[in-house]
Amino acid sequence: MDALGTDFAKIGSILSGSLTNSKVRIRGWVHRSRTSGGICFLVVRDSTGVVQCAIKKDAVGESSFISASQAYIESTILVEGVVKQDARAPGGYEISASSVKLVAQGEPFPIAKDQSVEFLLDTRHLWLRSQRLTNIMKARHKIIFYLREFFEKEGFWELAPPIITGAACEGGSTLFEISYFGEKAYLTQSSQLYAEVFTTALENVYVLAPSFRAEPSRTVRHLCEYWHLEPEMAFYDQKMNMRLQERMLEYVCQKMADSHPDLLLAIGRQPEKLKAVRAPFKRMTYEEAVEIAARSGANIKKGQDLGADEEALLTKDEEKPVFVTNFPKEIKAFYMREDPSNPGTVLNADVLAPEAHGEIIGGSERIWEYDELMRRLKENNLNPKDYEWYIDLRRYGPFPHSGFGLGIERLVKWMLNLDHIRDAIPFPRTINRVYP
Ligand code: 4AD
Ligand code: MG
């Protein structure tokens, strides 16, 4: 038996029942192992699941049996045998081995049960093989797939923004500065300003790219590097923007609940929770949100931004996301258009995810007129020189437009009901960790 080639069954097909009583070859890694007398039970995993293999000395020969029973957790192995239905085996099937080959024994795997969080983060490159992280990464893939599918159906174009930029999008305090051949440059905080450029040619666009925030916060929802989905739409006002967000979240939640209930359950998420996410969502103004949060005991005054505690109070009993609109312009970014019918506030909305997960989307109608943009740059002490190209969009064929930014890991954390955002991304970058 050779480890290369395509002549292998996937464990997932065995577990689906389609290979019962057939002879198969599988290829994978030892997940669990137990030997007693002349029989060795190896639970083998591949990318699609785990299956138990019963390896008898009489059936495979002495030397193969010895090497199989000496396999470590995570040793690489090939097994050939007949698939039997067996209620006692995990997943309900067992392979009765006729031949087994240890491809590589390797060294004893360092991760055993009950390791500390820090140890598991130090060995993240190995821990990513765990069933839990494998399932979460599969769900993450599907969630991103359905987001792209939604925008494809809506006729949007996906474009690639630059990651190295010359100016801030979301304010200077969380910028990562880099040396760019002796010039100051930054890792992008948001691709929004470039997405706005793309609307002038392609109208409805999105980018899916990493954003970087030098966040000094050590919370369950902050990363220094996260994946950011940023749609931007020509001729959309803020109401249309919010309706699009609602439909997008409904789409991805319904798709996950309908198409991947087993994956959700394996992660500990009830599919019904996602099934409940149907448009329209509740809308409240910032002013109402502050009153509600203060009444429920939050320590917040008007004019202050909503924090994790306030967002938790606002959403802990909600089944669906909630829009909070019309924030004071002083606490929001320079590019948000002032609300003509509610001066002092902007035409924006944050989407707060239910069950206390908090903000997953920030979006707004953009300032599209030259004079208003110049005024707001000034009020924000930003140098128009740094934004010349962005200002140009208000010189040549300006038009109303809106957009939003969705944090992929925040979305995954909520949809899968994870305790911590770090498990929504393979290699979390946080204030005290860039290894591995
Ligand atoms: O609210 P933010 O800062 O808005 C923007 O960057 C806009 N330019 C987006 C736009 O309109 N195109 O970030 C948008 C979203 C947040 O709602 C949150 O989901 C996520 O990005 N986010 C983070 N996710 C993980 N870790 C962090 N440190 C994050 N900061 C923001
Ligand atoms: Mg925000």
XYZ file of C-alpha atoms and ligand atoms in Angstrom:
468
model
C 0.000 0.000 0.000
C 1.300 3.372 -1.014
C 0.206 6.548 0.813
C 0.038 8.530 -2.416
C -2.628 8.199 -5.044
C -6.380 8.378 -5.116
C -7.385 4.820 -4.343
C -8.699 5.666 -0.857
C -12.168 6.042 0.624
C -13.025 9.106 2.672
C -14.098 8.293 6.209
C -17.143 10.523 5.710
C -18.463 8.154 3.003
C -18.007 5.189 5.334
C -20.013 7.011 8.032
C -22.741 7.839 5.514
C -23.355 4.098 5.119
C -22.620 3.941 1.401
C -19.644 1.579 1.781
C -21.040 -0.973 4.228
C -19.709 -4.504 3.571
C -17.307 -3.169 0.928
C -13.558 -3.502 1.055
C -11.936 -0.053 1.432
C -8.604 1.585 1.989
C -8.381 4.602 4.244
C -5.542 6.998 4.906
C -5.246 9.253 7.921
C -3.946 9.834 11.422
C -4.388 7.902 14.635
C -6.971 9.658 16.777
C -7.202 7.125 19.618
C -5.625 3.751 20.210
C -6.211 0.798 22.516
C -4.631 -2.656 22.372
C -5.662 -5.688 24.336
C -4.128 -9.040 23.612
C -4.211 -9.867 19.937
C -6.509 -6.987 18.919
C -5.767 -3.317 18.490
C -8.516 -0.702 18.062
C -7.344 2.372 16.228
C -9.697 5.270 15.734
C -8.424 6.897 12.548
C -9.274 10.392 11.376
C -9.116 12.113 8.023
C -10.531 15.459 6.936
C -14.052 14.057 6.869
C -14.403 12.248 10.196
C -13.173 9.418 12.427
C -13.748 5.688 12.158
C -12.729 2.760 14.310
C -10.480 0.069 12.847
C -10.282 -3.362 14.460
C -6.811 -4.783 13.767
C -6.315 -8.423 14.646
C -2.866 -9.986 14.800
C -4.133 -13.089 13.010
C -5.537 -11.043 10.131
C -2.705 -8.573 9.441
C 0.363 -10.561 10.486
C 2.674 -10.090 13.455
C 4.953 -7.299 12.248
C 2.131 -5.072 10.933
C 0.237 -5.708 14.156
C 3.190 -4.659 16.301
C 3.777 -1.446 14.351
C 0.042 -0.584 14.454
C -0.159 -1.154 18.177
C 2.923 0.999 18.688
C 1.466 3.899 16.701
C 1.308 7.173 18.587
C -1.646 9.529 18.610
C -1.294 11.381 15.263
C 0.975 8.770 13.637
C 0.133 8.478 9.934
C -1.481 5.208 8.946
C -3.091 3.279 6.075
C -5.732 0.638 6.710
C -7.407 -1.782 4.321
C -10.424 -3.827 5.320
C -14.140 -4.430 5.143
C -16.627 -1.913 6.526
C -19.056 -3.363 9.065
C -21.969 -1.723 10.724
C -21.299 -1.778 14.484
C -23.425 0.110 16.968
C -20.627 0.034 19.589
C -18.139 1.906 17.385
C -18.070 5.733 17.307
C -20.178 6.799 14.323
C -21.704 3.293 14.035
C -19.162 1.682 11.662
C -15.963 -0.308 12.039
C -13.344 -1.431 9.572
C -12.250 -5.005 10.055
C -8.643 -4.698 8.878
C -6.989 -7.144 6.523
C -3.866 -5.036 6.129
C -2.357 -2.057 7.913
C 0.687 0.107 7.298
C 2.285 2.701 9.516
C 3.445 5.389 7.080
C 5.288 7.343 9.741
C 5.302 6.852 13.469
C 6.653 10.344 14.257
C 7.094 11.374 17.868
C 4.638 11.192 20.781
C 2.008 13.907 20.315
C 2.468 16.654 22.911
C -1.230 17.478 23.376
C -3.086 15.291 25.846
C -6.378 15.921 27.650
C -7.007 18.977 29.867
C -4.260 21.267 28.648
C -4.256 24.940 29.611
C -5.566 27.527 27.163
C -2.066 29.026 26.871
C -0.517 25.644 26.040
C -3.145 25.021 23.370
C -2.428 28.441 21.868
C 1.327 27.735 21.901
C 0.626 24.487 20.042
C -2.094 25.955 17.833
C -0.418 24.502 14.723
C -1.038 21.030 16.222
C -4.322 21.797 18.006
C -5.918 22.780 14.701
C -6.217 18.999 14.095
C -8.713 18.668 16.959
C -12.265 17.705 16.067
C -13.597 20.932 17.537
C -11.343 23.300 15.608
C -11.716 21.206 12.447
C -15.497 21.544 12.708
C -15.304 25.278 13.405
C -12.992 25.817 10.411
C -15.403 23.870 8.202
C -18.295 26.020 9.417
C -16.235 29.169 8.845
C -15.584 28.050 5.265
C -19.287 27.446 4.653
C -20.305 30.780 6.185
C -17.873 32.635 3.904
C -19.047 30.562 0.944
C -22.703 31.545 1.551
C -21.772 35.201 1.989
C -20.047 35.142 -1.389
C -22.974 33.235 -2.884
C -25.385 35.884 -1.591
C -23.412 38.724 -3.193
C -22.980 36.759 -6.409
C -26.764 36.376 -6.676
C -27.151 40.094 -5.982
C -24.829 40.932 -8.879
C -21.923 42.310 -6.817
C -18.273 42.303 -7.948
C -15.482 41.178 -5.633
C -12.334 43.258 -5.839
C -8.923 43.264 -4.216
C -7.948 46.283 -2.135
C -4.398 47.178 -1.104
C -3.397 45.974 2.360
C -0.587 48.501 2.759
C -2.034 51.994 2.899
C -0.923 55.564 3.392
C -3.630 56.900 5.717
C -6.091 55.921 8.429
C -9.679 54.894 7.724
C -10.923 54.435 11.282
C -8.796 56.893 13.274
C -5.126 56.872 14.237
C -5.190 55.112 17.587
C -5.305 51.545 16.299
C -2.973 51.838 13.294
C -0.091 49.413 12.805
C 2.718 51.457 11.343
C 5.256 49.885 9.013
C 8.384 51.210 7.381
C 7.827 51.325 3.626
C 11.270 51.931 2.120
C 11.844 54.632 4.670
C 8.337 56.127 4.337
C 5.613 55.700 6.919
C 2.834 53.376 5.835
C 0.169 51.345 7.624
C -1.538 47.971 7.573
C -5.082 48.721 6.540
C -7.767 49.110 9.232
C -10.541 48.843 6.666
C -10.742 48.641 2.880
C -13.802 50.862 2.778
C -12.235 53.907 1.152
C -10.952 51.720 -1.702
C -14.304 49.923 -1.949
C -15.814 53.389 -2.484
C -13.459 53.846 -5.443
C -14.640 50.563 -6.954
C -18.291 51.723 -6.849
C -17.462 54.434 -9.380
C -16.763 51.764 -11.993
C -18.677 48.668 -10.889
C -21.436 50.182 -8.721
C -22.084 47.266 -6.356
C -18.906 45.722 -5.003
C -17.401 43.991 -2.004
C -13.973 43.190 -0.691
C -13.052 40.349 1.633
C -9.628 41.029 3.055
C -7.781 41.217 6.353
C -8.053 44.365 8.441
C -5.594 45.207 11.174
C -6.236 46.914 14.485
C -3.548 47.606 17.046
C -6.155 46.950 19.730
C -4.695 47.129 23.211
C -7.898 45.418 24.410
C -7.791 41.901 25.782
C -11.392 40.868 25.232
C -13.264 37.872 23.857
C -14.099 39.806 20.684
C -10.973 41.686 19.652
C -8.315 40.494 17.266
C -5.396 42.506 15.903
C -5.838 40.845 12.504
C -9.311 39.891 11.315
C -11.117 39.195 8.045
C -13.381 41.967 6.955
C -16.213 41.769 4.439
C -16.916 45.246 3.114
C -19.718 45.751 0.584
C -20.200 49.199 -0.926
C -23.197 50.169 -3.055
C -23.761 53.008 -5.498
C -27.093 54.826 -5.236
C -27.968 53.209 -1.906
C -29.149 55.259 1.031
C -28.827 54.059 4.613
C -32.282 52.421 4.620
C -31.386 50.328 1.570
C -28.028 49.557 3.169
C -29.730 48.174 6.285
C -32.174 46.101 4.285
C -29.296 44.525 2.391
C -27.527 43.670 5.674
C -30.687 42.037 7.008
C -31.164 39.945 3.921
C -27.495 38.914 3.906
C -27.586 37.752 7.540
C -30.887 35.973 6.991
C -29.446 34.208 3.937
C -26.310 32.912 5.607
C -28.155 31.830 8.781
C -30.875 29.975 6.855
C -28.306 28.267 4.610
C -26.240 27.086 7.571
C -29.295 25.851 9.495
C -30.767 24.035 6.481
C -27.615 22.599 4.927
C -25.308 21.904 7.903
C -27.366 21.008 10.978
C -25.016 18.157 11.949
C -21.950 20.349 11.767
C -23.669 22.980 13.922
C -24.744 20.367 16.451
C -21.218 18.925 16.606
C -20.016 22.408 17.545
C -22.775 22.744 20.143
C -24.972 25.192 18.245
C -28.686 24.537 17.894
C -29.670 25.043 14.227
C -33.047 26.461 15.377
C -31.240 29.495 16.765
C -30.095 30.359 13.238
C -33.433 29.367 11.755
C -35.002 32.153 13.851
C -32.922 34.811 12.075
C -35.403 36.292 9.625
C -35.699 39.868 8.371
C -36.771 42.444 9.414
C -34.639 43.092 12.503
C -35.445 45.469 15.334
C -34.223 49.067 14.896
C -33.490 51.524 17.695
C -31.653 54.814 17.752
C -28.451 55.327 19.702
C -30.398 57.574 22.062
C -32.957 54.845 22.749
C -30.172 52.280 23.129
C -28.395 54.398 25.754
C -31.660 54.842 27.693
C -32.425 51.123 27.620
C -28.877 50.193 28.645
C -28.840 52.772 31.453
C -32.222 51.562 32.718
C -30.862 47.998 32.816
C -27.981 49.170 34.985
C -25.216 50.088 32.508
C -22.873 52.891 33.437
C -23.217 54.938 30.233
C -24.055 58.563 29.456
C -25.245 60.100 26.188
C -22.291 60.897 23.959
C -20.288 57.829 24.978
C -19.839 54.911 22.605
C -21.617 51.652 23.384
C -19.251 49.100 24.891
C -19.435 45.345 25.316
C -21.489 45.654 28.533
C -24.130 47.895 26.981
C -24.316 45.731 23.841
C -24.773 42.649 26.021
C -27.632 44.295 27.930
C -29.297 45.316 24.672
C -29.126 41.864 23.068
C -29.071 39.208 25.788
C -32.771 38.423 25.398
C -32.949 38.953 21.627
C -33.352 36.138 19.126
C -32.344 38.228 16.132
C -29.740 40.925 15.495
C -30.624 44.518 16.372
C -29.773 47.730 14.490
C -28.634 50.733 16.503
C -28.848 53.864 14.330
C -27.994 57.553 14.462
C -24.890 57.724 16.606
C -23.557 61.172 17.527
C -21.199 62.256 14.770
C -18.420 63.036 17.284
C -17.939 59.372 18.155
C -18.054 58.056 14.583
C -15.673 58.136 11.614
C -15.255 61.193 9.393
C -16.858 59.683 6.284
C -20.370 59.113 7.703
C -23.035 61.430 6.326
C -24.873 63.633 8.813
C -28.605 62.896 9.061
C -30.395 65.976 7.640
C -33.505 65.148 9.690
C -31.542 64.522 12.893
C -28.555 66.910 12.867
C -25.652 66.045 15.139
C -26.198 62.354 14.371
C -25.033 60.339 11.381
C -26.837 58.035 8.945
C -25.220 54.922 10.337
C -26.072 51.654 12.033
C -24.230 49.071 14.048
C -25.658 45.570 13.979
C -25.562 43.902 17.382
C -25.753 40.117 17.383
C -28.150 38.454 19.820
C -27.301 36.465 22.947
C -24.898 39.193 24.051
C -22.379 38.621 21.240
C -22.381 42.335 20.404
C -21.364 44.365 17.352
C -20.803 42.415 14.154
C -21.408 45.153 11.549
C -20.710 48.855 11.280
C -22.144 50.668 8.274
C -23.292 54.040 7.018
C -24.322 56.275 4.194
C -21.168 58.045 3.012
C -20.594 61.746 2.651
C -20.659 62.245 -1.086
C -20.609 66.023 -1.410
C -17.313 67.878 -1.532
C -18.093 70.653 0.961
C -19.409 68.344 3.652
C -16.403 66.037 3.337
C -13.929 68.929 3.622
C -15.771 70.236 6.692
C -15.737 66.849 8.396
C -12.072 66.162 7.655
C -11.312 69.459 9.322
C -13.538 68.749 12.345
C -11.690 65.467 12.751
C -8.260 67.147 12.508
C -7.413 65.093 9.430
C -5.113 66.477 6.757
C -6.918 66.674 3.362
C -3.529 66.047 1.703
C -3.594 62.474 3.037
C -7.015 61.930 1.451
C -6.589 63.682 -1.906
C -7.574 60.654 -3.975
C -10.603 60.027 -1.763
C -11.681 63.664 -2.090
C -11.378 63.310 -5.886
C -14.361 60.935 -5.788
C -16.392 63.969 -4.635
C -14.997 66.053 -7.517
C -15.655 63.769 -10.467
C -19.133 62.294 -10.805
C -20.117 62.135 -7.131
C -23.240 60.171 -6.192
C -24.970 58.942 -3.036
C -23.624 55.621 -1.810
C -23.519 53.460 1.294
C -21.722 50.439 2.636
C -20.822 48.392 5.651
C -18.133 46.256 7.247
C -18.799 42.816 8.699
C -16.175 41.182 10.921
C -16.025 37.557 9.755
C -14.759 36.228 13.093
C -17.412 38.195 14.992
C -20.041 36.647 12.720
C -18.600 33.148 13.174
C -18.403 33.639 16.946
C -22.075 34.542 17.081
C -23.368 31.997 14.568
C -21.516 29.142 16.291
C -22.011 30.640 19.761
C -18.281 30.485 20.597
C -17.039 31.810 23.938
C -14.027 33.511 22.398
C -13.245 35.059 19.014
C -9.839 33.355 18.878
C -11.486 30.063 17.926
C -13.118 31.655 14.891
C -9.736 32.061 13.139
C -6.931 29.501 12.705
C -4.080 31.645 14.016
C -5.452 34.386 16.274
C -3.349 37.524 16.522
C -3.882 39.208 19.860
C -2.038 41.784 21.904
C 0.300 39.209 23.438
C 0.572 36.619 20.675
C 2.109 36.359 17.195
C 3.278 32.748 17.642
C 2.763 30.295 16.014
O -16.968 49.300 13.003
P -15.714 49.224 12.182
O -14.481 49.799 12.773
O -16.071 49.912 10.793
C -15.234 50.022 9.733
O -14.087 49.652 9.685
C -15.909 50.560 8.499
N -14.891 51.184 7.650
C -16.605 49.427 7.798
C -17.312 49.844 6.538
O -18.261 50.606 6.615
N -16.869 49.351 5.387
O -15.438 47.705 11.822
C -16.384 46.969 11.126
C -16.551 45.594 11.760
C -17.058 45.614 13.194
O -18.460 45.733 13.245
C -16.581 44.275 13.704
O -17.443 43.240 13.269
C -15.260 44.109 12.990
O -15.281 44.945 11.862
N -14.134 44.483 13.861
C -13.338 43.605 14.501
N -13.334 42.260 14.540
C -12.379 41.647 15.285
N -11.437 42.315 15.983
C -11.400 43.671 15.983
N -10.442 44.303 16.659
C -12.388 44.381 15.211
N -12.633 45.685 14.979
C -13.694 45.735 14.149
Mg -17.776 49.791 14.804
